[in-house]
PDB file of C-alpha atoms (C1' of nucleotides) in Angstrom:
ATOM      1  CA  MET O  31     118.066 107.703  94.356  1.00 98.00           C
ATOM      2  CA  ARG O  32     116.089 105.392  96.611  1.00 98.00           C
ATOM      3  CA  ILE O  33     114.796 102.192  95.021  1.00 98.00           C
ATOM      4  CA  ALA O  34     112.689  99.466  96.583  1.00 98.00           C
ATOM      5  CA  THR O  35     110.907  96.220  95.852  1.00 98.00           C
ATOM      6  CA  TRP O  36     107.891  94.807  97.654  1.00 98.00           C
ATOM      7  CA  ASN O  37     105.625  91.834  97.136  1.00 97.00           C
ATOM      8  CA  VAL O  38     102.451  93.367  98.554  1.00 97.00           C
ATOM      9  CA  ASN O  39     100.206  90.277  98.335  1.00 96.00           C
ATOM     10  CA  SER O  40      97.284  92.258  96.871  1.00 96.00           C
ATOM     11  CA  VAL O  41      97.565  95.978  96.291  1.00 97.00           C
ATOM     12  CA  GLY O  42      93.909  96.339  97.199  1.00 95.00           C
ATOM     13  CA  ALA O  43      94.249  94.693 100.589  1.00 95.00           C
ATOM     14  CA  ARG O  44      97.494  96.562 101.184  1.00 96.00           C
ATOM     15  CA  LEU O  45      96.457 100.017  99.935  1.00 96.00           C
ATOM     16  CA  PRO O  46      96.456 101.915 103.266  1.00 95.00           C
ATOM     17  CA  ARG O  47      99.787 100.381 104.222  1.00 96.00           C
ATOM     18  CA  LEU O  48     101.266 100.993 100.757  1.00 97.00           C
ATOM     19  CA  LEU O  49     100.306 104.667 100.762  1.00 97.00           C
ATOM     20  CA  ASP O  50     101.636 105.123 104.283  1.00 96.00           C
ATOM     21  CA  TRP O  51     104.850 103.296 103.377  1.00 97.00           C
ATOM     22  CA  LEU O  52     105.397 105.433 100.272  1.00 98.00           C
ATOM     23  CA  GLN O  53     105.001 108.592 102.331  1.00 97.00           C
ATOM     24  CA  THR O  54     107.313 107.547 105.158  1.00 97.00           C
ATOM     25  CA  ARG O  55     110.033 105.757 103.150  1.00 97.00           C
ATOM     26  CA  GLU O  56     109.900 108.118 100.177  1.00 98.00           C
ATOM     27  CA  PRO O  57     111.337 105.743  97.582  1.00 98.00           C
ATOM     28  CA  ASP O  58     111.952 107.200  94.122  1.00 98.00           C
ATOM     29  CA  VAL O  59     111.460 103.955  92.202  1.00 98.00           C
ATOM     30  CA  VAL O  60     109.392 101.018  93.423  1.00 98.00           C
ATOM     31  CA  ALA O  61     108.825  97.538  91.993  1.00 98.00           C
ATOM     32  CA  LEU O  62     105.668  95.852  93.254  1.00 98.00           C
ATOM     33  CA  GLN O  63     104.644  92.215  92.880  1.00 97.00           C
ATOM     34  CA  GLU O  64     101.447  90.263  93.433  1.00 97.00           C
ATOM     35  CA  THR O  65      99.157  93.212  92.959  1.00 97.00           C
ATOM     36  CA  LYS O  66      96.384  90.648  92.363  1.00 96.00           C
ATOM     37  CA  THR O  67      94.242  92.939  90.290  1.00 96.00           C
ATOM     38  CA  ASN O  68      93.585  94.083  86.762  1.00 95.00           C
ATOM     39  CA  GLU O  69      94.299  97.455  85.147  1.00 91.00           C
ATOM     40  CA  ALA O  70      91.094  99.022  86.463  1.00 92.00           C
ATOM     41  CA  GLY O  71      91.723  97.692  89.956  1.00 94.00           C
ATOM     42  CA  PHE O  72      95.082  99.352  90.474  1.00 96.00           C
ATOM     43  CA  PRO O  73      94.904 102.447  92.721  1.00 96.00           C
ATOM     44  CA  THR O  74      96.551 104.650  90.115  1.00 97.00           C
ATOM     45  CA  ALA O  75      94.971 107.909  91.254  1.00 97.00           C
ATOM     46  CA  GLU O  76      95.966 107.402  94.893  1.00 97.00           C
ATOM     47  CA  VAL O  77      99.559 106.608  93.966  1.00 97.00           C
ATOM     48  CA  GLU O  78      99.789 109.440  91.429  1.00 98.00           C
ATOM     49  CA  ALA O  79      98.563 111.823  94.141  1.00 98.00           C
ATOM     50  CA  LEU O  80     101.824 111.060  95.976  1.00 98.00           C
ATOM     51  CA  GLY O  81     103.846 112.182  92.993  1.00 98.00           C
ATOM     52  CA  TYR O  82     104.455 108.855  91.244  1.00 98.00           C
ATOM     53  CA  GLN O  83     103.972 107.742  87.706  1.00 98.00           C
ATOM     54  CA  VAL O  84     102.558 104.245  87.461  1.00 98.00           C
ATOM     55  CA  MET O  85     103.068 101.274  85.170  1.00 98.00           C
ATOM     56  CA  HIS O  86     100.972  98.270  86.118  1.00 97.00           C
ATOM     57  CA  VAL O  87     100.577  94.904  84.418  1.00 97.00           C
ATOM     58  CA  GLY O  88      97.789  92.724  85.781  1.00 96.00           C
ATOM     59  CA  ASP O  89      94.809  90.726  84.636  1.00 92.00           C
ATOM     60  CA  GLY O  90      92.892  89.616  87.680  1.00 88.00           C
ATOM     61  CA  ARG O  91      93.078  87.594  90.828  1.00 90.00           C
ATOM     62  CA  TRP O  92      96.654  86.333  90.612  1.00 94.00           C
ATOM     63  CA  ASN O  93     100.100  87.754  89.838  1.00 96.00           C
ATOM     64  CA  GLY O  94     100.389  91.360  88.689  1.00 96.00           C
ATOM     65  CA  VAL O  95     103.477  93.596  88.844  1.00 97.00           C
ATOM     66  CA  ALA O  96     104.050  97.335  88.791  1.00 98.00           C
ATOM     67  CA  VAL O  97     106.724  99.977  88.578  1.00 98.00           C
ATOM     68  CA  LEU O  98     106.201 103.313  90.374  1.00 98.00           C
ATOM     69  CA  SER O  99     108.532 106.254  89.846  1.00 98.00           C
ATOM     70  CA  ARG O 100     108.737 109.877  90.871  1.00 98.00           C
ATOM     71  CA  VAL O 101     111.883 110.468  88.758  1.00 98.00           C
ATOM     72  CA  GLY O 102     110.267 109.832  85.382  1.00 98.00           C
ATOM     73  CA  LEU O 103     108.842 106.652  83.921  1.00 98.00           C
ATOM     74  CA  GLU O 104     109.104 105.431  80.359  1.00 98.00           C
ATOM     75  CA  PRO O 105     107.524 102.018  79.778  1.00 98.00           C
ATOM     76  CA  VAL O 106     109.793  99.524  77.984  1.00 98.00           C
ATOM     77  CA  SER O 107     108.073  96.124  78.149  1.00 98.00           C
ATOM     78  CA  ARG O 108     104.912  94.656  79.646  1.00 97.00           C
ATOM     79  CA  GLN O 109     105.501  90.983  78.917  1.00 96.00           C
ATOM     80  CA  LEU O 110     108.308  88.456  79.101  1.00 97.00           C
ATOM     81  CA  PRO O 111     108.606  86.991  75.604  1.00 95.00           C
ATOM     82  CA  GLY O 112     106.522  83.831  75.267  1.00 94.00           C
ATOM     83  CA  MET O 113     104.979  84.190  78.719  1.00 96.00           C
ATOM     84  CA  THR O 114     101.387  85.355  79.061  1.00 94.00           C
ATOM     85  CA  GLU O 115     101.040  85.796  82.812  1.00 95.00           C
ATOM     86  CA  PRO O 116     101.542  89.331  84.207  1.00 96.00           C
ATOM     87  CA  ARG O 117     104.802  88.766  86.038  1.00 97.00           C
ATOM     88  CA  TYR O 118     107.185  91.166  84.285  1.00 98.00           C
ATOM     89  CA  ALA O 119     107.242  94.928  83.818  1.00 98.00           C
ATOM     90  CA  VAL O 120     110.143  97.063  82.565  1.00 98.00           C
ATOM     91  CA  ALA O 121     110.427 100.838  82.647  1.00 98.00           C
ATOM     92  CA  ASP O 122     113.219 103.390  82.416  1.00 98.00           C
ATOM     93  CA  CYS O 123     113.132 105.529  85.529  1.00 98.00           C
ATOM     94  CA  GLY O 124     115.507 108.462  85.911  1.00 98.00           C
ATOM     95  CA  GLY O 125     118.286 106.729  83.990  1.00 98.00           C
ATOM     96  CA  LEU O 126     117.791 103.334  85.629  1.00 98.00           C
ATOM     97  CA  ARG O 127     116.244 100.510  83.650  1.00 98.00           C
ATOM     98  CA  THR O 128     113.936  98.957  86.201  1.00 98.00           C
ATOM     99  CA  VAL O 129     112.565  95.415  85.913  1.00 98.00           C
ATOM    100  CA  SER O 130     109.871  94.211  88.339  1.00 98.00           C
ATOM    101  CA  VAL O 131     109.637  90.422  88.385  1.00 98.00           C
ATOM    102  CA  TYR O 132     107.378  87.905  90.048  1.00 97.00           C
ATOM    103  CA  VAL O 133     108.961  84.562  89.264  1.00 97.00           C
ATOM    104  CA  PRO O 134     106.548  81.589  89.273  1.00 97.00           C
ATOM    105  CA  ASN O 135     106.419  79.720  92.589  1.00 96.00           C
ATOM    106  CA  GLY O 136     107.014  76.224  91.202  1.00 95.00           C
ATOM    107  CA  ARG O 137     104.706  74.559  93.741  1.00 94.00           C
ATOM    108  CA  SER O 138     106.567  71.225  93.882  1.00 94.00           C
ATOM    109  CA  VAL O 139     109.416  69.681  91.921  1.00 94.00           C
ATOM    110  CA  ASP O 140     107.127  67.169  90.197  1.00 93.00           C
ATOM    111  CA  ASP O 141     104.548  69.805  89.227  1.00 93.00           C
ATOM    112  CA  PRO O 142     104.457  71.236  85.702  1.00 93.00           C
ATOM    113  CA  HIS O 143     104.658  74.611  87.368  1.00 95.00           C
ATOM    114  CA  TYR O 144     108.231  73.808  88.410  1.00 96.00           C
ATOM    115  CA  ALA O 145     109.279  73.328  84.780  1.00 96.00           C
ATOM    116  CA  TYR O 146     107.401  76.510  83.935  1.00 96.00           C
ATOM    117  CA  LYS O 147     109.391  78.322  86.624  1.00 97.00           C
ATOM    118  CA  LEU O 148     112.690  77.195  85.078  1.00 97.00           C
ATOM    119  CA  ASP O 149     111.464  78.118  81.582  1.00 97.00           C
ATOM    120  CA  TRP O 150     110.461  81.504  82.905  1.00 97.00           C
ATOM    121  CA  PHE O 151     113.922  82.057  84.386  1.00 98.00           C
ATOM    122  CA  ALA O 152     115.490  81.034  81.079  1.00 97.00           C
ATOM    123  CA  GLU O 153     113.417  83.604  79.228  1.00 97.00           C
ATOM    124  CA  LEU O 154     114.365  86.266  81.762  1.00 98.00           C
ATOM    125  CA  ARG O 155     118.036  85.417  81.292  1.00 98.00           C
ATOM    126  CA  ARG O 156     117.551  85.614  77.518  1.00 98.00           C
ATOM    127  CA  THR O 157     116.324  89.200  77.773  1.00 98.00           C
ATOM    128  CA  LEU O 158     119.759  90.129  79.066  1.00 98.00           C
ATOM    129  CA  ASP O 159     121.312  89.132  75.739  1.00 97.00           C
ATOM    130  CA  ASP O 160     119.645  92.227  74.288  1.00 94.00           C
ATOM    131  CA  GLN O 161     120.543  94.448  77.204  1.00 96.00           C
ATOM    132  CA  ASP O 162     123.354  97.016  76.864  1.00 94.00           C
ATOM    133  CA  PRO O 163     125.743  96.272  79.780  1.00 89.00           C
ATOM    134  CA  ALA O 164     126.541  99.979  79.951  1.00 91.00           C
ATOM    135  CA  GLN O 165     122.910 100.843  80.748  1.00 96.00           C
ATOM    136  CA  PRO O 166     122.333 100.949  84.539  1.00 98.00           C
ATOM    137  CA  LEU O 167     119.914  98.095  85.248  1.00 98.00           C
ATOM    138  CA  VAL O 168     118.079  96.696  88.224  1.00 98.00           C
ATOM    139  CA  ILE O 169     116.035  93.501  88.253  1.00 98.00           C
ATOM    140  CA  MET O 170     114.152  93.307  91.528  1.00 98.00           C
ATOM    141  CA  GLY O 171     111.247  91.401  92.913  1.00 98.00           C
ATOM    142  CA  ASP O 172     110.136  88.037  94.217  1.00 97.00           C
ATOM    143  CA  PHE O 173     112.377  85.375  92.667  1.00 98.00           C
ATOM    144  CA  ASN O 174     110.980  82.456  94.710  1.00 97.00           C
ATOM    145  CA  VAL O 175     114.476  81.038  95.155  1.00 97.00           C
ATOM    146  CA  ALA O 176     116.702  80.964  98.238  1.00 97.00           C
ATOM    147  CA  ARG O 177     120.177  81.568  96.850  1.00 97.00           C
ATOM    148  CA  THR O 178     122.031  79.683  99.625  1.00 97.00           C
ATOM    149  CA  ASP O 179     121.231  77.366 102.501  1.00 96.00           C
ATOM    150  CA  ALA O 180     121.591  80.358 104.854  1.00 96.00           C
ATOM    151  CA  ASP O 181     118.671  82.021 103.057  1.00 97.00           C
ATOM    152  CA  VAL O 182     116.140  79.700 104.706  1.00 96.00           C
ATOM    153  CA  TRP O 183     115.483  79.252 108.411  1.00 95.00           C
ATOM    154  CA  ASP O 184     116.366  75.550 108.403  1.00 95.00           C
ATOM    155  CA  ILE O 185     117.674  73.902 105.255  1.00 95.00           C
ATOM    156  CA  LYS O 186     116.880  70.444 106.677  1.00 94.00           C
ATOM    157  CA  LYS O 187     113.182  71.327 106.435  1.00 94.00           C
ATOM    158  CA  PHE O 188     113.524  71.927 102.702  1.00 95.00           C
ATOM    159  CA  ASP O 189     114.608  68.462 101.604  1.00 93.00           C
ATOM    160  CA  GLY O 190     112.714  67.798  98.394  1.00 92.00           C
ATOM    161  CA  SER O 191     111.145  71.256  98.306  1.00 95.00           C
ATOM    162  CA  THR O 192     111.190  73.929  95.666  1.00 96.00           C
ATOM    163  CA  HIS O 193     113.030  77.227  96.196  1.00 97.00           C
ATOM    164  CA  VAL O 194     116.324  75.499  97.102  1.00 97.00           C
ATOM    165  CA  THR O 195     116.932  73.014  94.275  1.00 97.00           C
ATOM    166  CA  PRO O 196     120.163  73.269  92.226  1.00 97.00           C
ATOM    167  CA  PRO O 197     118.324  74.069  88.966  1.00 97.00           C
ATOM    168  CA  GLU O 198     116.448  76.974  90.591  1.00 97.00           C
ATOM    169  CA  ARG O 199     119.624  78.262  92.188  1.00 97.00           C
ATOM    170  CA  ALA O 200     121.515  77.918  88.891  1.00 98.00           C
ATOM    171  CA  ALA O 201     118.781  79.910  87.149  1.00 98.00           C
ATOM    172  CA  LEU O 202     119.101  82.742  89.673  1.00 98.00           C
ATOM    173  CA  GLU O 203     122.894  82.550  89.468  1.00 98.00           C
ATOM    174  CA  SER O 204     122.796  82.865  85.684  1.00 98.00           C
ATOM    175  CA  LEU O 205     121.282  86.347  86.052  1.00 98.00           C
ATOM    176  CA  ILE O 206     123.979  87.382  88.492  1.00 98.00           C
ATOM    177  CA  ASP O 207     126.704  85.816  86.356  1.00 98.00           C
ATOM    178  CA  TRP O 208     125.612  87.975  83.424  1.00 98.00           C
ATOM    179  CA  GLY O 209     126.916  90.900  85.405  1.00 97.00           C
ATOM    180  CA  LEU O 210     124.632  91.957  88.244  1.00 98.00           C
ATOM    181  CA  VAL O 211     125.255  92.388  91.945  1.00 98.00           C
ATOM    182  CA  ASP O 212     123.007  90.668  94.514  1.00 98.00           C
ATOM    183  CA  VAL O 213     122.622  93.673  96.808  1.00 98.00           C
ATOM    184  CA  THR O 214     123.316  92.659 100.399  1.00 95.00           C
ATOM    185  CA  ALA O 215     121.004  94.252 102.931  1.00 96.00           C
ATOM    186  CA  ARG O 216     122.058  95.145 106.454  1.00 94.00           C
ATOM    187  CA  PRO O 217     121.727  92.060 108.662  1.00 87.00           C
ATOM    188  CA  GLY O 218     118.238  91.686 110.090  1.00 86.00           C
ATOM    189  CA  LYS O 219     116.940  90.157 113.308  1.00 87.00           C
ATOM    190  CA  ASN O 220     119.237  87.356 114.525  1.00 89.00           C
ATOM    191  CA  ASP O 221     121.608  88.393 111.698  1.00 91.00           C
ATOM    192  CA  ARG O 222     119.281  86.643 109.250  1.00 94.00           C
ATOM    193  CA  PRO O 223     118.664  87.989 105.747  1.00 96.00           C
ATOM    194  CA  PHE O 224     114.993  87.038 105.341  1.00 97.00           C
ATOM    195  CA  THR O 225     112.434  88.912 103.228  1.00 97.00           C
ATOM    196  CA  TYR O 226     109.480  86.559 103.573  1.00 97.00           C
ATOM    197  CA  TRP O 227     107.773  84.822 106.479  1.00 96.00           C
ATOM    198  CA  ASP O 228     104.757  82.558 106.163  1.00 95.00           C
ATOM    199  CA  TYR O 229     101.621  83.956 107.806  1.00 94.00           C
ATOM    200  CA  ARG O 230     101.066  80.708 109.657  1.00 92.00           C
ATOM    201  CA  ALA O 231     102.378  79.394 112.945  1.00 91.00           C
ATOM    202  CA  GLY O 232     103.948  82.619 114.164  1.00 92.00           C
ATOM    203  CA  MET O 233     106.727  82.284 111.624  1.00 95.00           C
ATOM    204  CA  PHE O 234     107.489  85.994 111.588  1.00 95.00           C
ATOM    205  CA  HIS O 235     107.506  86.219 115.362  1.00 93.00           C
ATOM    206  CA  LYS O 236     109.975  83.322 115.476  1.00 94.00           C
ATOM    207  CA  ASP O 237     111.979  84.781 112.561  1.00 95.00           C
ATOM    208  CA  LEU O 238     111.538  81.567 110.569  1.00 95.00           C
ATOM    209  CA  GLY O 239     111.712  83.122 107.133  1.00 96.00           C
ATOM    210  CA  MET O 240     113.293  82.944 103.728  1.00 97.00           C
ATOM    211  CA  ARG O 241     115.273  85.302 101.508  1.00 97.00           C
ATOM    212  CA  ILE O 242     113.443  85.012  98.203  1.00 97.00           C
ATOM    213  CA  ASP O 243     113.249  88.681  97.196  1.00 98.00           C
ATOM    214  CA  TYR O 244     116.305  90.243  95.575  1.00 98.00           C
ATOM    215  CA  VAL O 245     117.684  93.441  94.151  1.00 98.00           C
ATOM    216  CA  LEU O 246     120.033  92.568  91.297  1.00 98.00           C
ATOM    217  CA  LEU O 247     121.894  95.700  90.292  1.00 98.00           C
ATOM    218  CA  SER O 248     124.429  96.826  87.718  1.00 98.00           C
ATOM    219  CA  PRO O 249     127.892  97.046  89.269  1.00 98.00           C
ATOM    220  CA  SER O 250     128.282 100.584  87.860  1.00 98.00           C
ATOM    221  CA  VAL O 251     125.605 101.730  90.330  1.00 98.00           C
ATOM    222  CA  THR O 252     126.942 102.540  93.818  1.00 98.00           C
ATOM    223  CA  VAL O 253     125.016 101.191  96.790  1.00 98.00           C
ATOM    224  CA  GLN O 254     124.888 103.631  99.726  1.00 98.00           C
ATOM    225  CA  ASP O 255     122.629 101.598 101.982  1.00 97.00           C
ATOM    226  CA  ALA O 256     120.314  98.604 101.815  1.00 97.00           C
ATOM    227  CA  TYR O 257     117.896  97.111 104.321  1.00 97.00           C
ATOM    228  CA  VAL O 258     114.908  94.827 104.654  1.00 97.00           C
ATOM    229  CA  ASP O 259     112.042  96.939 105.946  1.00 97.00           C
ATOM    230  CA  ARG O 260     110.796  94.590 108.675  1.00 96.00           C
ATOM    231  CA  GLU O 261     108.536  97.315 110.067  1.00 96.00           C
ATOM    232  CA  ALA O 262     106.315  96.803 107.014  1.00 96.00           C
ATOM    233  CA  ARG O 263     105.860  93.135 107.995  1.00 96.00           C
ATOM    234  CA  LYS O 264     104.643  93.979 111.511  1.00 95.00           C
ATOM    235  CA  GLY O 265     101.284  94.964 112.927  1.00 93.00           C
ATOM    236  CA  THR O 266      97.822  94.525 111.505  1.00 91.00           C
ATOM    237  CA  GLY O 267      97.283  93.386 107.944  1.00 92.00           C
ATOM    238  CA  PRO O 268     100.822  93.100 106.609  1.00 95.00           C
ATOM    239  CA  SER O 269     101.976  91.379 103.419  1.00 96.00           C
ATOM    240  CA  ASP O 270     103.863  88.148 104.052  1.00 97.00           C
ATOM    241  CA  HIS O 271     106.882  89.819 102.376  1.00 97.00           C
ATOM    242  CA  ALA O 272     108.914  92.771 103.626  1.00 97.00           C
ATOM    243  CA  PRO O 273     110.207  95.423 101.216  1.00 97.00           C
ATOM    244  CA  ILE O 274     113.891  95.793 100.389  1.00 98.00           C
ATOM    245  CA  VAL O 275     114.965  99.457 100.322  1.00 98.00           C
ATOM    246  CA  VAL O 276     118.231 100.472  98.625  1.00 98.00           C
ATOM    247  CA  ASP O 277     119.849 103.898  98.353  1.00 98.00           C
ATOM    248  CA  VAL O 278     121.937 104.144  95.183  1.00 98.00           C
ATOM    249  CA  THR O 279     123.991 106.619  93.207  1.00 98.00           C
ATOM    250  CA  LEU O 280     123.923 106.290  89.460  1.00 98.00           C
ATOM    251  CA  PRO O 281     127.187 106.601  87.509  1.00 96.00           C
TER     252      PRO O 281
ATOM    253  C1'  DA C  35     105.367  75.361 109.695  1.00 64.05           C
ATOM    254  C1'  DT C  36     100.868  73.315 107.280  1.00 64.05           C
ATOM    255  C1'  DG C  37      98.511  77.096 112.705  1.00 64.05           C
ATOM    256  C1'  DT C  38      96.977  82.429 107.616  1.00 64.05           C
ATOM    257  C1'  DC C  39      95.694  85.348 104.212  1.00 64.05           C
ATOM    258  C1'  DC C  40      94.279  86.738  99.467  1.00 64.05           C
ATOM    259  C1'  DG C  41      90.485  87.089  95.795  1.00 64.05           C
ATOM    260  C1'  DT C  42      86.783  84.819  93.630  1.00 64.05           C
ATOM    261  C1'  DA C  43      82.401  82.561  92.790  1.00 64.05           C
ATOM    262  C1'  DA C  44      78.693  82.022  94.864  1.00 64.05           C
ATOM    263  C1'  DC C  45      76.749  82.682  98.650  1.00 64.05           C
ATOM    264  C1'  DC C  46      77.283  83.826 104.350  1.00 64.05           C
ATOM    265  C1'  DT C  47      81.429  78.957 103.007  1.00 64.05           C
ATOM    266  C1'  DA C  48      84.650  76.549 100.049  1.00 64.05           C
ATOM    267  C1'  DC C  49      88.469  76.777  97.160  1.00 64.05           C
ATOM    268  C1'  DG C  50      93.013  77.491  94.617  1.00 64.05           C
ATOM    269  C1'  DG C  51      97.170  79.581  95.323  1.00 64.05           C
ATOM    270  C1'  DA C  52     101.014  80.948  98.071  1.00 64.05           C
TER     271       DA C  52
END
DNA sequence: ATGTCCGTAACCTACGGA
């Protein structure tokens, strides 16, 4: 089974590239983030025409997550308990419980949005208390946290910034510590692990990026291959994130 | 790195958000 996660930064703006990517990469299960549209705005018919079932949670101009599957899709949850924004979608896909997450950005450490981000993480961790550890599970998406200093292009530039603070890292770690594997992709350009590059200042060209997207997977699931699909970040009209593509074998 | 891109509301540009 091939699974993938991609922050598309608007499914509307990315539609031609998304459809092309689905046809060339042929993932079985896909988690999307930042669809930036409501239910009516999601290109359900176009995606279904490629053989996928669709679960989308979105309410307008910001956020929005989806799960696509061509190996069956049974919706499980459309909302993180206590959180109203559309940042969380869960579906069972071909025996794999699939969670698409778009963790709040945090903005700055003194912004209320930072506290909201940590609260959001805590709620996400809480959902695992009700999760059967024997059920193959993947939580994938945009976590807006760089797990280590090596996951940003220059840690010195991040003094006082979000995405690298100990509380954010501890929150991400708490998910892994529950019993999930942070799937390691093949090394990318310059042996860096990045999944996101700012649009500005030629950051992608200079490979000044961040690893803030993750595939957190049950250890019972075997990983055959994993890579960051940099090709999807190139050319005209890309998202600022690249997909992560992982080939797995379920137990 | 603050150099771009997204959607929206309201216009043909400004803004919030990332």
